[in-house]
PDB file of C-alpha atoms in Angstrom:
ATOM      1  CA  UNK A   1     -99.410  24.444  -7.077  1.00  0.00           C
ATOM      2  CA  UNK A   2    -102.069  27.099  -6.069  1.00  0.00           C
ATOM      3  CA  UNK A   3    -101.708  30.427  -7.994  1.00  0.00           C
ATOM      4  CA  UNK A   4    -100.796  31.986  -4.816  1.00  0.00           C
ATOM      5  CA  UNK A   5     -97.804  29.544  -4.330  1.00  0.00           C
ATOM      6  CA  UNK A   6     -96.688  30.167  -7.850  1.00  0.00           C
ATOM      7  CA  UNK A   7     -96.618  33.673  -7.560  1.00  0.00           C
ATOM      8  CA  UNK A   8     -94.387  33.253  -4.452  1.00  0.00           C
ATOM      9  CA  UNK A   9     -92.303  30.773  -6.222  1.00  0.00           C
ATOM     10  CA  UNK A  10     -91.986  33.516  -9.093  1.00  0.00           C
ATOM     11  CA  UNK A  11     -91.388  36.152  -6.815  1.00  0.00           C
ATOM     12  CA  UNK A  12     -88.344  33.877  -4.927  1.00  0.00           C
ATOM     13  CA  UNK A  13     -86.957  32.695  -8.456  1.00  0.00           C
ATOM     14  CA  UNK A  14     -86.746  36.397  -9.540  1.00  0.00           C
ATOM     15  CA  UNK A  15     -84.861  37.449  -5.955  1.00  0.00           C
ATOM     16  CA  UNK A  16     -82.395  34.992  -6.630  1.00  0.00           C
ATOM     17  CA  UNK A  17     -81.764  36.097 -10.389  1.00  0.00           C
ATOM     18  CA  UNK A  18     -81.616  39.730  -9.306  1.00  0.00           C
ATOM     19  CA  UNK A  19     -79.045  38.571  -6.424  1.00  0.00           C
ATOM     20  CA  UNK A  20     -77.047  36.543  -8.722  1.00  0.00           C
ATOM     21  CA  UNK A  21     -76.802  39.227 -11.377  1.00  0.00           C
ATOM     22  CA  UNK A  22     -76.477  42.429  -9.616  1.00  0.00           C
ATOM     23  CA  UNK A  23     -76.369  41.339  -5.794  1.00  0.00           C
ATOM     24  CA  UNK A  24     -78.467  41.835  -2.695  1.00  0.00           C
ATOM     25  CA  UNK A  25     -78.558  45.670  -2.966  1.00  0.00           C
ATOM     26  CA  UNK A  26     -80.261  45.481  -6.347  1.00  0.00           C
ATOM     27  CA  UNK A  27     -83.248  43.746  -4.854  1.00  0.00           C
ATOM     28  CA  UNK A  28     -86.186  46.491  -5.057  1.00  0.00           C
ATOM     29  CA  UNK A  29     -90.083  45.410  -5.276  1.00  0.00           C
ATOM     30  CA  UNK A  30     -89.993  47.120  -8.585  1.00  0.00           C
ATOM     31  CA  UNK A  31     -87.160  45.167 -10.025  1.00  0.00           C
ATOM     32  CA  UNK A  32     -88.354  41.767  -8.632  1.00  0.00           C
ATOM     33  CA  UNK A  33     -91.998  42.595  -9.859  1.00  0.00           C
ATOM     34  CA  UNK A  34     -90.861  43.140 -13.347  1.00  0.00           C
ATOM     35  CA  UNK A  35     -88.425  40.047 -13.393  1.00  0.00           C
ATOM     36  CA  UNK A  36     -91.331  37.693 -11.962  1.00  0.00           C
ATOM     37  CA  UNK A  37     -93.845  39.395 -14.235  1.00  0.00           C
ATOM     38  CA  UNK A  38     -96.377  39.905 -11.112  1.00  0.00           C
ATOM     39  CA  UNK A  39     -97.683  43.270 -10.154  1.00  0.00           C
ATOM     40  CA  UNK A  40     -95.801  45.347  -7.685  1.00  0.00           C
ATOM     41  CA  UNK A  41     -98.610  44.825  -4.991  1.00  0.00           C
ATOM     42  CA  UNK A  42     -98.014  41.086  -5.362  1.00  0.00           C
ATOM     43  CA  UNK A  43     -94.493  41.492  -4.236  1.00  0.00           C
ATOM     44  CA  UNK A  44     -95.455  43.302  -0.967  1.00  0.00           C
ATOM     45  CA  UNK A  45     -98.927  41.101  -0.483  1.00  0.00           C
ATOM     46  CA  UNK A  46     -96.502  37.885  -0.083  1.00  0.00           C
ATOM     47  CA  UNK A  47     -93.290  39.338   1.418  1.00  0.00           C
ATOM     48  CA  UNK A  48     -93.814  41.996   3.935  1.00  0.00           C
ATOM     49  CA  UNK A  49     -90.220  43.252   4.312  1.00  0.00           C
ATOM     50  CA  UNK A  50     -86.962  43.140   2.392  1.00  0.00           C
ATOM     51  CA  UNK A  51     -85.384  40.896   5.225  1.00  0.00           C
ATOM     52  CA  UNK A  52     -88.301  38.480   4.725  1.00  0.00           C
ATOM     53  CA  UNK A  53     -87.682  38.399   0.861  1.00  0.00           C
ATOM     54  CA  UNK A  54     -84.143  37.481   1.703  1.00  0.00           C
ATOM     55  CA  UNK A  55     -84.779  34.951   4.244  1.00  0.00           C
ATOM     56  CA  UNK A  56     -87.577  33.043   2.115  1.00  0.00           C
ATOM     57  CA  UNK A  57     -84.837  33.333  -0.890  1.00  0.00           C
ATOM     58  CA  UNK A  58     -82.405  31.794   1.354  1.00  0.00           C
ATOM     59  CA  UNK A  59     -84.388  29.294   2.633  1.00  0.00           C
ATOM     60  CA  UNK A  60     -85.759  28.146  -0.783  1.00  0.00           C
ATOM     61  CA  UNK A  61     -82.224  28.094  -2.117  1.00  0.00           C
ATOM     62  CA  UNK A  62     -81.111  25.813   1.142  1.00  0.00           C
ATOM     63  CA  UNK A  63     -84.275  23.747   0.545  1.00  0.00           C
ATOM     64  CA  UNK A  64     -83.486  22.915  -3.079  1.00  0.00           C
ATOM     65  CA  UNK A  65     -79.482  22.467  -2.192  1.00  0.00           C
ATOM     66  CA  UNK A  66     -79.994  20.300   0.945  1.00  0.00           C
ATOM     67  CA  UNK A  67     -82.783  18.177  -1.309  1.00  0.00           C
ATOM     68  CA  UNK A  68     -80.049  17.871  -3.663  1.00  0.00           C
ATOM     69  CA  UNK A  69     -76.616  17.388  -1.839  1.00  0.00           C
ATOM     70  CA  UNK A  70     -78.744  14.726   0.590  1.00  0.00           C
ATOM     71  CA  UNK A  71     -79.644  12.699  -2.847  1.00  0.00           C
ATOM     72  CA  UNK A  72     -76.088  12.837  -4.118  1.00  0.00           C
ATOM     73  CA  UNK A  73     -74.858  11.807  -0.511  1.00  0.00           C
ATOM     74  CA  UNK A  74     -77.416   8.799  -0.678  1.00  0.00           C
ATOM     75  CA  UNK A  75     -76.000   7.861  -4.149  1.00  0.00           C
ATOM     76  CA  UNK A  76     -72.579   7.715  -2.680  1.00  0.00           C
ATOM     77  CA  UNK A  77     -73.494   5.280   0.095  1.00  0.00           C
ATOM     78  CA  UNK A  78     -72.713   2.775  -2.418  1.00  0.00           C
ATOM     79  CA  UNK A  79     -68.917   2.238  -3.514  1.00  0.00           C
ATOM     80  CA  UNK A  80     -67.224   5.315  -4.323  1.00  0.00           C
ATOM     81  CA  UNK A  81     -63.749   5.624  -6.562  1.00  0.00           C
ATOM     82  CA  UNK A  82     -62.122   8.672  -6.969  1.00  0.00           C
ATOM     83  CA  UNK A  83     -63.350   9.285 -10.495  1.00  0.00           C
ATOM     84  CA  UNK A  84     -66.550   9.107  -9.458  1.00  0.00           C
ATOM     85  CA  UNK A  85     -65.857  11.410  -6.439  1.00  0.00           C
ATOM     86  CA  UNK A  86     -64.361  13.747  -8.943  1.00  0.00           C
ATOM     87  CA  UNK A  87     -67.528  13.669 -10.762  1.00  0.00           C
ATOM     88  CA  UNK A  88     -69.942  14.127  -7.912  1.00  0.00           C
ATOM     89  CA  UNK A  89     -67.758  17.245  -6.950  1.00  0.00           C
ATOM     90  CA  UNK A  90     -67.735  18.606 -10.528  1.00  0.00           C
ATOM     91  CA  UNK A  91     -71.706  18.391 -10.360  1.00  0.00           C
ATOM     92  CA  UNK A  92     -71.489  20.071  -6.982  1.00  0.00           C
ATOM     93  CA  UNK A  93     -69.207  22.995  -8.299  1.00  0.00           C
ATOM     94  CA  UNK A  94     -71.243  23.350 -11.297  1.00  0.00           C
ATOM     95  CA  UNK A  95     -68.099  23.249 -13.412  1.00  0.00           C
ATOM     96  CA  UNK A  96     -70.131  23.915 -16.858  1.00  0.00           C
ATOM     97  CA  UNK A  97     -70.066  27.437 -15.955  1.00  0.00           C
ATOM     98  CA  UNK A  98     -70.935  30.187 -13.367  1.00  0.00           C
ATOM     99  CA  UNK A  99     -74.229  31.802 -14.228  1.00  0.00           C
ATOM    100  CA  UNK A 100     -76.396  33.837 -11.552  1.00  0.00           C
ATOM    101  CA  UNK A 101     -77.812  30.497  -9.983  1.00  0.00           C
ATOM    102  CA  UNK A 102     -74.336  29.844  -8.850  1.00  0.00           C
ATOM    103  CA  UNK A 103     -73.392  33.591  -8.063  1.00  0.00           C
ATOM    104  CA  UNK A 104     -76.465  33.972  -5.841  1.00  0.00           C
ATOM    105  CA  UNK A 105     -75.451  31.637  -2.727  1.00  0.00           C
ATOM    106  CA  UNK A 106     -72.021  33.670  -2.242  1.00  0.00           C
ATOM    107  CA  UNK A 107     -73.913  36.783  -2.318  1.00  0.00           C
ATOM    108  CA  UNK A 108     -76.724  35.273   0.231  1.00  0.00           C
ATOM    109  CA  UNK A 109     -73.873  33.875   2.778  1.00  0.00           C
ATOM    110  CA  UNK A 110     -71.933  37.339   2.802  1.00  0.00           C
ATOM    111  CA  UNK A 111     -75.322  38.648   3.724  1.00  0.00           C
ATOM    112  CA  UNK A 112     -76.178  36.201   6.367  1.00  0.00           C
ATOM    113  CA  UNK A 113     -72.568  37.182   7.763  1.00  0.00           C
ATOM    114  CA  UNK A 114     -74.295  40.878   7.983  1.00  0.00           C
ATOM    115  CA  UNK A 115     -77.548  39.718   8.899  1.00  0.00           C
ATOM    116  CA  UNK A 116     -77.568  37.276  11.956  1.00  0.00           C
ATOM    117  CA  UNK A 117     -81.211  36.457  11.085  1.00  0.00           C
ATOM    118  CA  UNK A 118     -80.098  34.392   7.900  1.00  0.00           C
ATOM    119  CA  UNK A 119     -77.396  32.539   9.602  1.00  0.00           C
ATOM    120  CA  UNK A 120     -79.803  29.778  10.721  1.00  0.00           C
ATOM    121  CA  UNK A 121     -80.687  28.900   7.168  1.00  0.00           C
ATOM    122  CA  UNK A 122     -77.102  29.442   5.806  1.00  0.00           C
ATOM    123  CA  UNK A 123     -75.950  26.697   8.331  1.00  0.00           C
ATOM    124  CA  UNK A 124     -78.657  24.309   7.050  1.00  0.00           C
ATOM    125  CA  UNK A 125     -76.967  24.328   3.863  1.00  0.00           C
ATOM    126  CA  UNK A 126     -73.404  23.931   5.086  1.00  0.00           C
ATOM    127  CA  UNK A 127     -74.534  21.151   7.079  1.00  0.00           C
ATOM    128  CA  UNK A 128     -75.920  19.625   3.774  1.00  0.00           C
ATOM    129  CA  UNK A 129     -72.361  20.118   2.141  1.00  0.00           C
ATOM    130  CA  UNK A 130     -70.616  18.726   5.071  1.00  0.00           C
ATOM    131  CA  UNK A 131     -72.926  15.464   4.950  1.00  0.00           C
ATOM    132  CA  UNK A 132     -71.954  14.823   1.392  1.00  0.00           C
ATOM    133  CA  UNK A 133     -68.480  15.685   1.900  1.00  0.00           C
ATOM    134  CA  UNK A 134     -68.181  13.218   4.729  1.00  0.00           C
ATOM    135  CA  UNK A 135     -69.887  10.638   2.558  1.00  0.00           C
ATOM    136  CA  UNK A 136     -67.540  10.960  -0.255  1.00  0.00           C
ATOM    137  CA  UNK A 137     -64.381  11.243   2.034  1.00  0.00           C
ATOM    138  CA  UNK A 138     -65.676   7.833   3.722  1.00  0.00           C
ATOM    139  CA  UNK A 139     -66.012   5.987   0.474  1.00  0.00           C
ATOM    140  CA  UNK A 140     -62.633   7.296  -0.559  1.00  0.00           C
ATOM    141  CA  UNK A 141     -61.056   5.808   2.633  1.00  0.00           C
ATOM    142  CA  UNK A 142     -59.711   9.128   3.999  1.00  0.00           C
ATOM    143  CA  UNK A 143     -59.142   8.809   7.630  1.00  0.00           C
ATOM    144  CA  UNK A 144     -61.534  10.889  10.020  1.00  0.00           C
ATOM    145  CA  UNK A 145     -63.630  12.148   7.212  1.00  0.00           C
ATOM    146  CA  UNK A 146     -65.881  13.952   9.442  1.00  0.00           C
ATOM    147  CA  UNK A 147     -63.337  16.031  10.475  1.00  0.00           C
ATOM    148  CA  UNK A 148     -61.999  16.754   7.343  1.00  0.00           C
ATOM    149  CA  UNK A 149     -65.710  17.385   5.885  1.00  0.00           C
ATOM    150  CA  UNK A 150     -65.639  21.189   6.741  1.00  0.00           C
ATOM    151  CA  UNK A 151     -61.908  21.757   5.400  1.00  0.00           C
ATOM    152  CA  UNK A 152     -63.260  19.662   2.358  1.00  0.00           C
ATOM    153  CA  UNK A 153     -66.521  22.204   1.933  1.00  0.00           C
ATOM    154  CA  UNK A 154     -64.484  25.122   2.619  1.00  0.00           C
ATOM    155  CA  UNK A 155     -61.850  24.230   0.002  1.00  0.00           C
ATOM    156  CA  UNK A 156     -64.827  23.745  -2.638  1.00  0.00           C
ATOM    157  CA  UNK A 157     -65.965  27.105  -1.820  1.00  0.00           C
ATOM    158  CA  UNK A 158     -62.627  28.942  -1.645  1.00  0.00           C
ATOM    159  CA  UNK A 159     -61.864  27.265  -4.804  1.00  0.00           C
ATOM    160  CA  UNK A 160     -65.375  28.481  -6.716  1.00  0.00           C
ATOM    161  CA  UNK A 161     -64.903  32.050  -5.305  1.00  0.00           C
ATOM    162  CA  UNK A 162     -61.511  32.142  -6.753  1.00  0.00           C
ATOM    163  CA  UNK A 163     -62.975  30.495 -10.099  1.00  0.00           C
ATOM    164  CA  UNK A 164     -65.827  33.126 -10.143  1.00  0.00           C
ATOM    165  CA  UNK A 165     -63.186  36.239  -9.366  1.00  0.00           C
ATOM    166  CA  UNK A 166     -60.219  35.245 -11.669  1.00  0.00           C
ATOM    167  CA  UNK A 167     -61.907  32.895 -14.366  1.00  0.00           C
ATOM    168  CA  UNK A 168     -59.811  29.976 -13.125  1.00  0.00           C
ATOM    169  CA  UNK A 169     -60.618  26.449 -14.993  1.00  0.00           C
ATOM    170  CA  UNK A 170     -62.971  24.376 -13.057  1.00  0.00           C
ATOM    171  CA  UNK A 171     -60.429  21.593 -13.291  1.00  0.00           C
ATOM    172  CA  UNK A 172     -58.365  23.470 -10.415  1.00  0.00           C
ATOM    173  CA  UNK A 173     -61.011  22.801  -7.825  1.00  0.00           C
ATOM    174  CA  UNK A 174     -61.362  18.872  -8.778  1.00  0.00           C
ATOM    175  CA  UNK A 175     -57.231  18.918  -8.779  1.00  0.00           C
ATOM    176  CA  UNK A 176     -57.440  20.685  -5.224  1.00  0.00           C
ATOM    177  CA  UNK A 177     -60.065  18.643  -3.811  1.00  0.00           C
ATOM    178  CA  UNK A 178     -57.923  15.372  -4.739  1.00  0.00           C
ATOM    179  CA  UNK A 179     -55.016  16.622  -2.961  1.00  0.00           C
ATOM    180  CA  UNK A 180     -57.224  16.984   0.146  1.00  0.00           C
ATOM    181  CA  UNK A 181     -58.318  13.295  -0.375  1.00  0.00           C
ATOM    182  CA  UNK A 182     -54.466  12.284  -0.011  1.00  0.00           C
ATOM    183  CA  UNK A 183     -53.784  14.017   3.207  1.00  0.00           C
ATOM    184  CA  UNK A 184     -53.601  11.908   6.120  1.00  0.00           C
ATOM    185  CA  UNK A 185     -54.361  13.624   9.729  1.00  0.00           C
ATOM    186  CA  UNK A 186     -51.174  15.078  11.639  1.00  0.00           C
ATOM    187  CA  UNK A 187     -49.667  12.652  14.110  1.00  0.00           C
ATOM    188  CA  UNK A 188     -50.295  14.168  17.568  1.00  0.00           C
ATOM    189  CA  UNK A 189     -47.919  15.925  18.869  1.00  0.00           C
ATOM    190  CA  UNK A 190     -45.220  14.072  21.217  1.00  0.00           C
ATOM    191  CA  UNK A 191     -45.456  14.875  24.785  1.00  0.00           C
ATOM    192  CA  UNK A 192     -42.363  17.259  25.623  1.00  0.00           C
ATOM    193  CA  UNK A 193     -39.889  14.866  27.481  1.00  0.00           C
ATOM    194  CA  UNK A 194     -36.900  15.818  30.116  1.00  0.00           C
ATOM    195  CA  UNK A 195     -34.264  17.883  29.215  1.00  0.00           C
TER     196      UNK A 195
END
């Protein structure tokens, strides 16, 4: 890695830490410079605007998450039982605790809701989550896994947010996802007959 790309990476890592600790509003050039141990001029040299900083940080996060979840999805291409699926879900959800790295994505996704320029990057990350969920559900024999993948991802995110906000145990997330795997698709509604 070149010195310039090393500095850029340190800045991005600092932005993600700051966001995870204190939210997007806490991202200032001075704080980034201090956190990344770079000069203030380095921050503005590498990132001309606040939007560019947030976008590049989200894209970096997405690239890491996509790589990680694609690897997990590929590992799930071999046989998978319910215990192994629970282990994968626990790994995805970071059951060992919430640190700033686990909080930052929530902040970035909320920011993407406010700034449509960030939405493409957020969509890439959710596509990786959906792929992993569909693979796990397929190997567990859940009917219509692609259709349920988005619901599984939403459940994981919702449970993670609940856990973050309330301190609920991580096991609640795994239990909730296991319940989802036992749901069969609703039977199609019968056409109304003559009365």
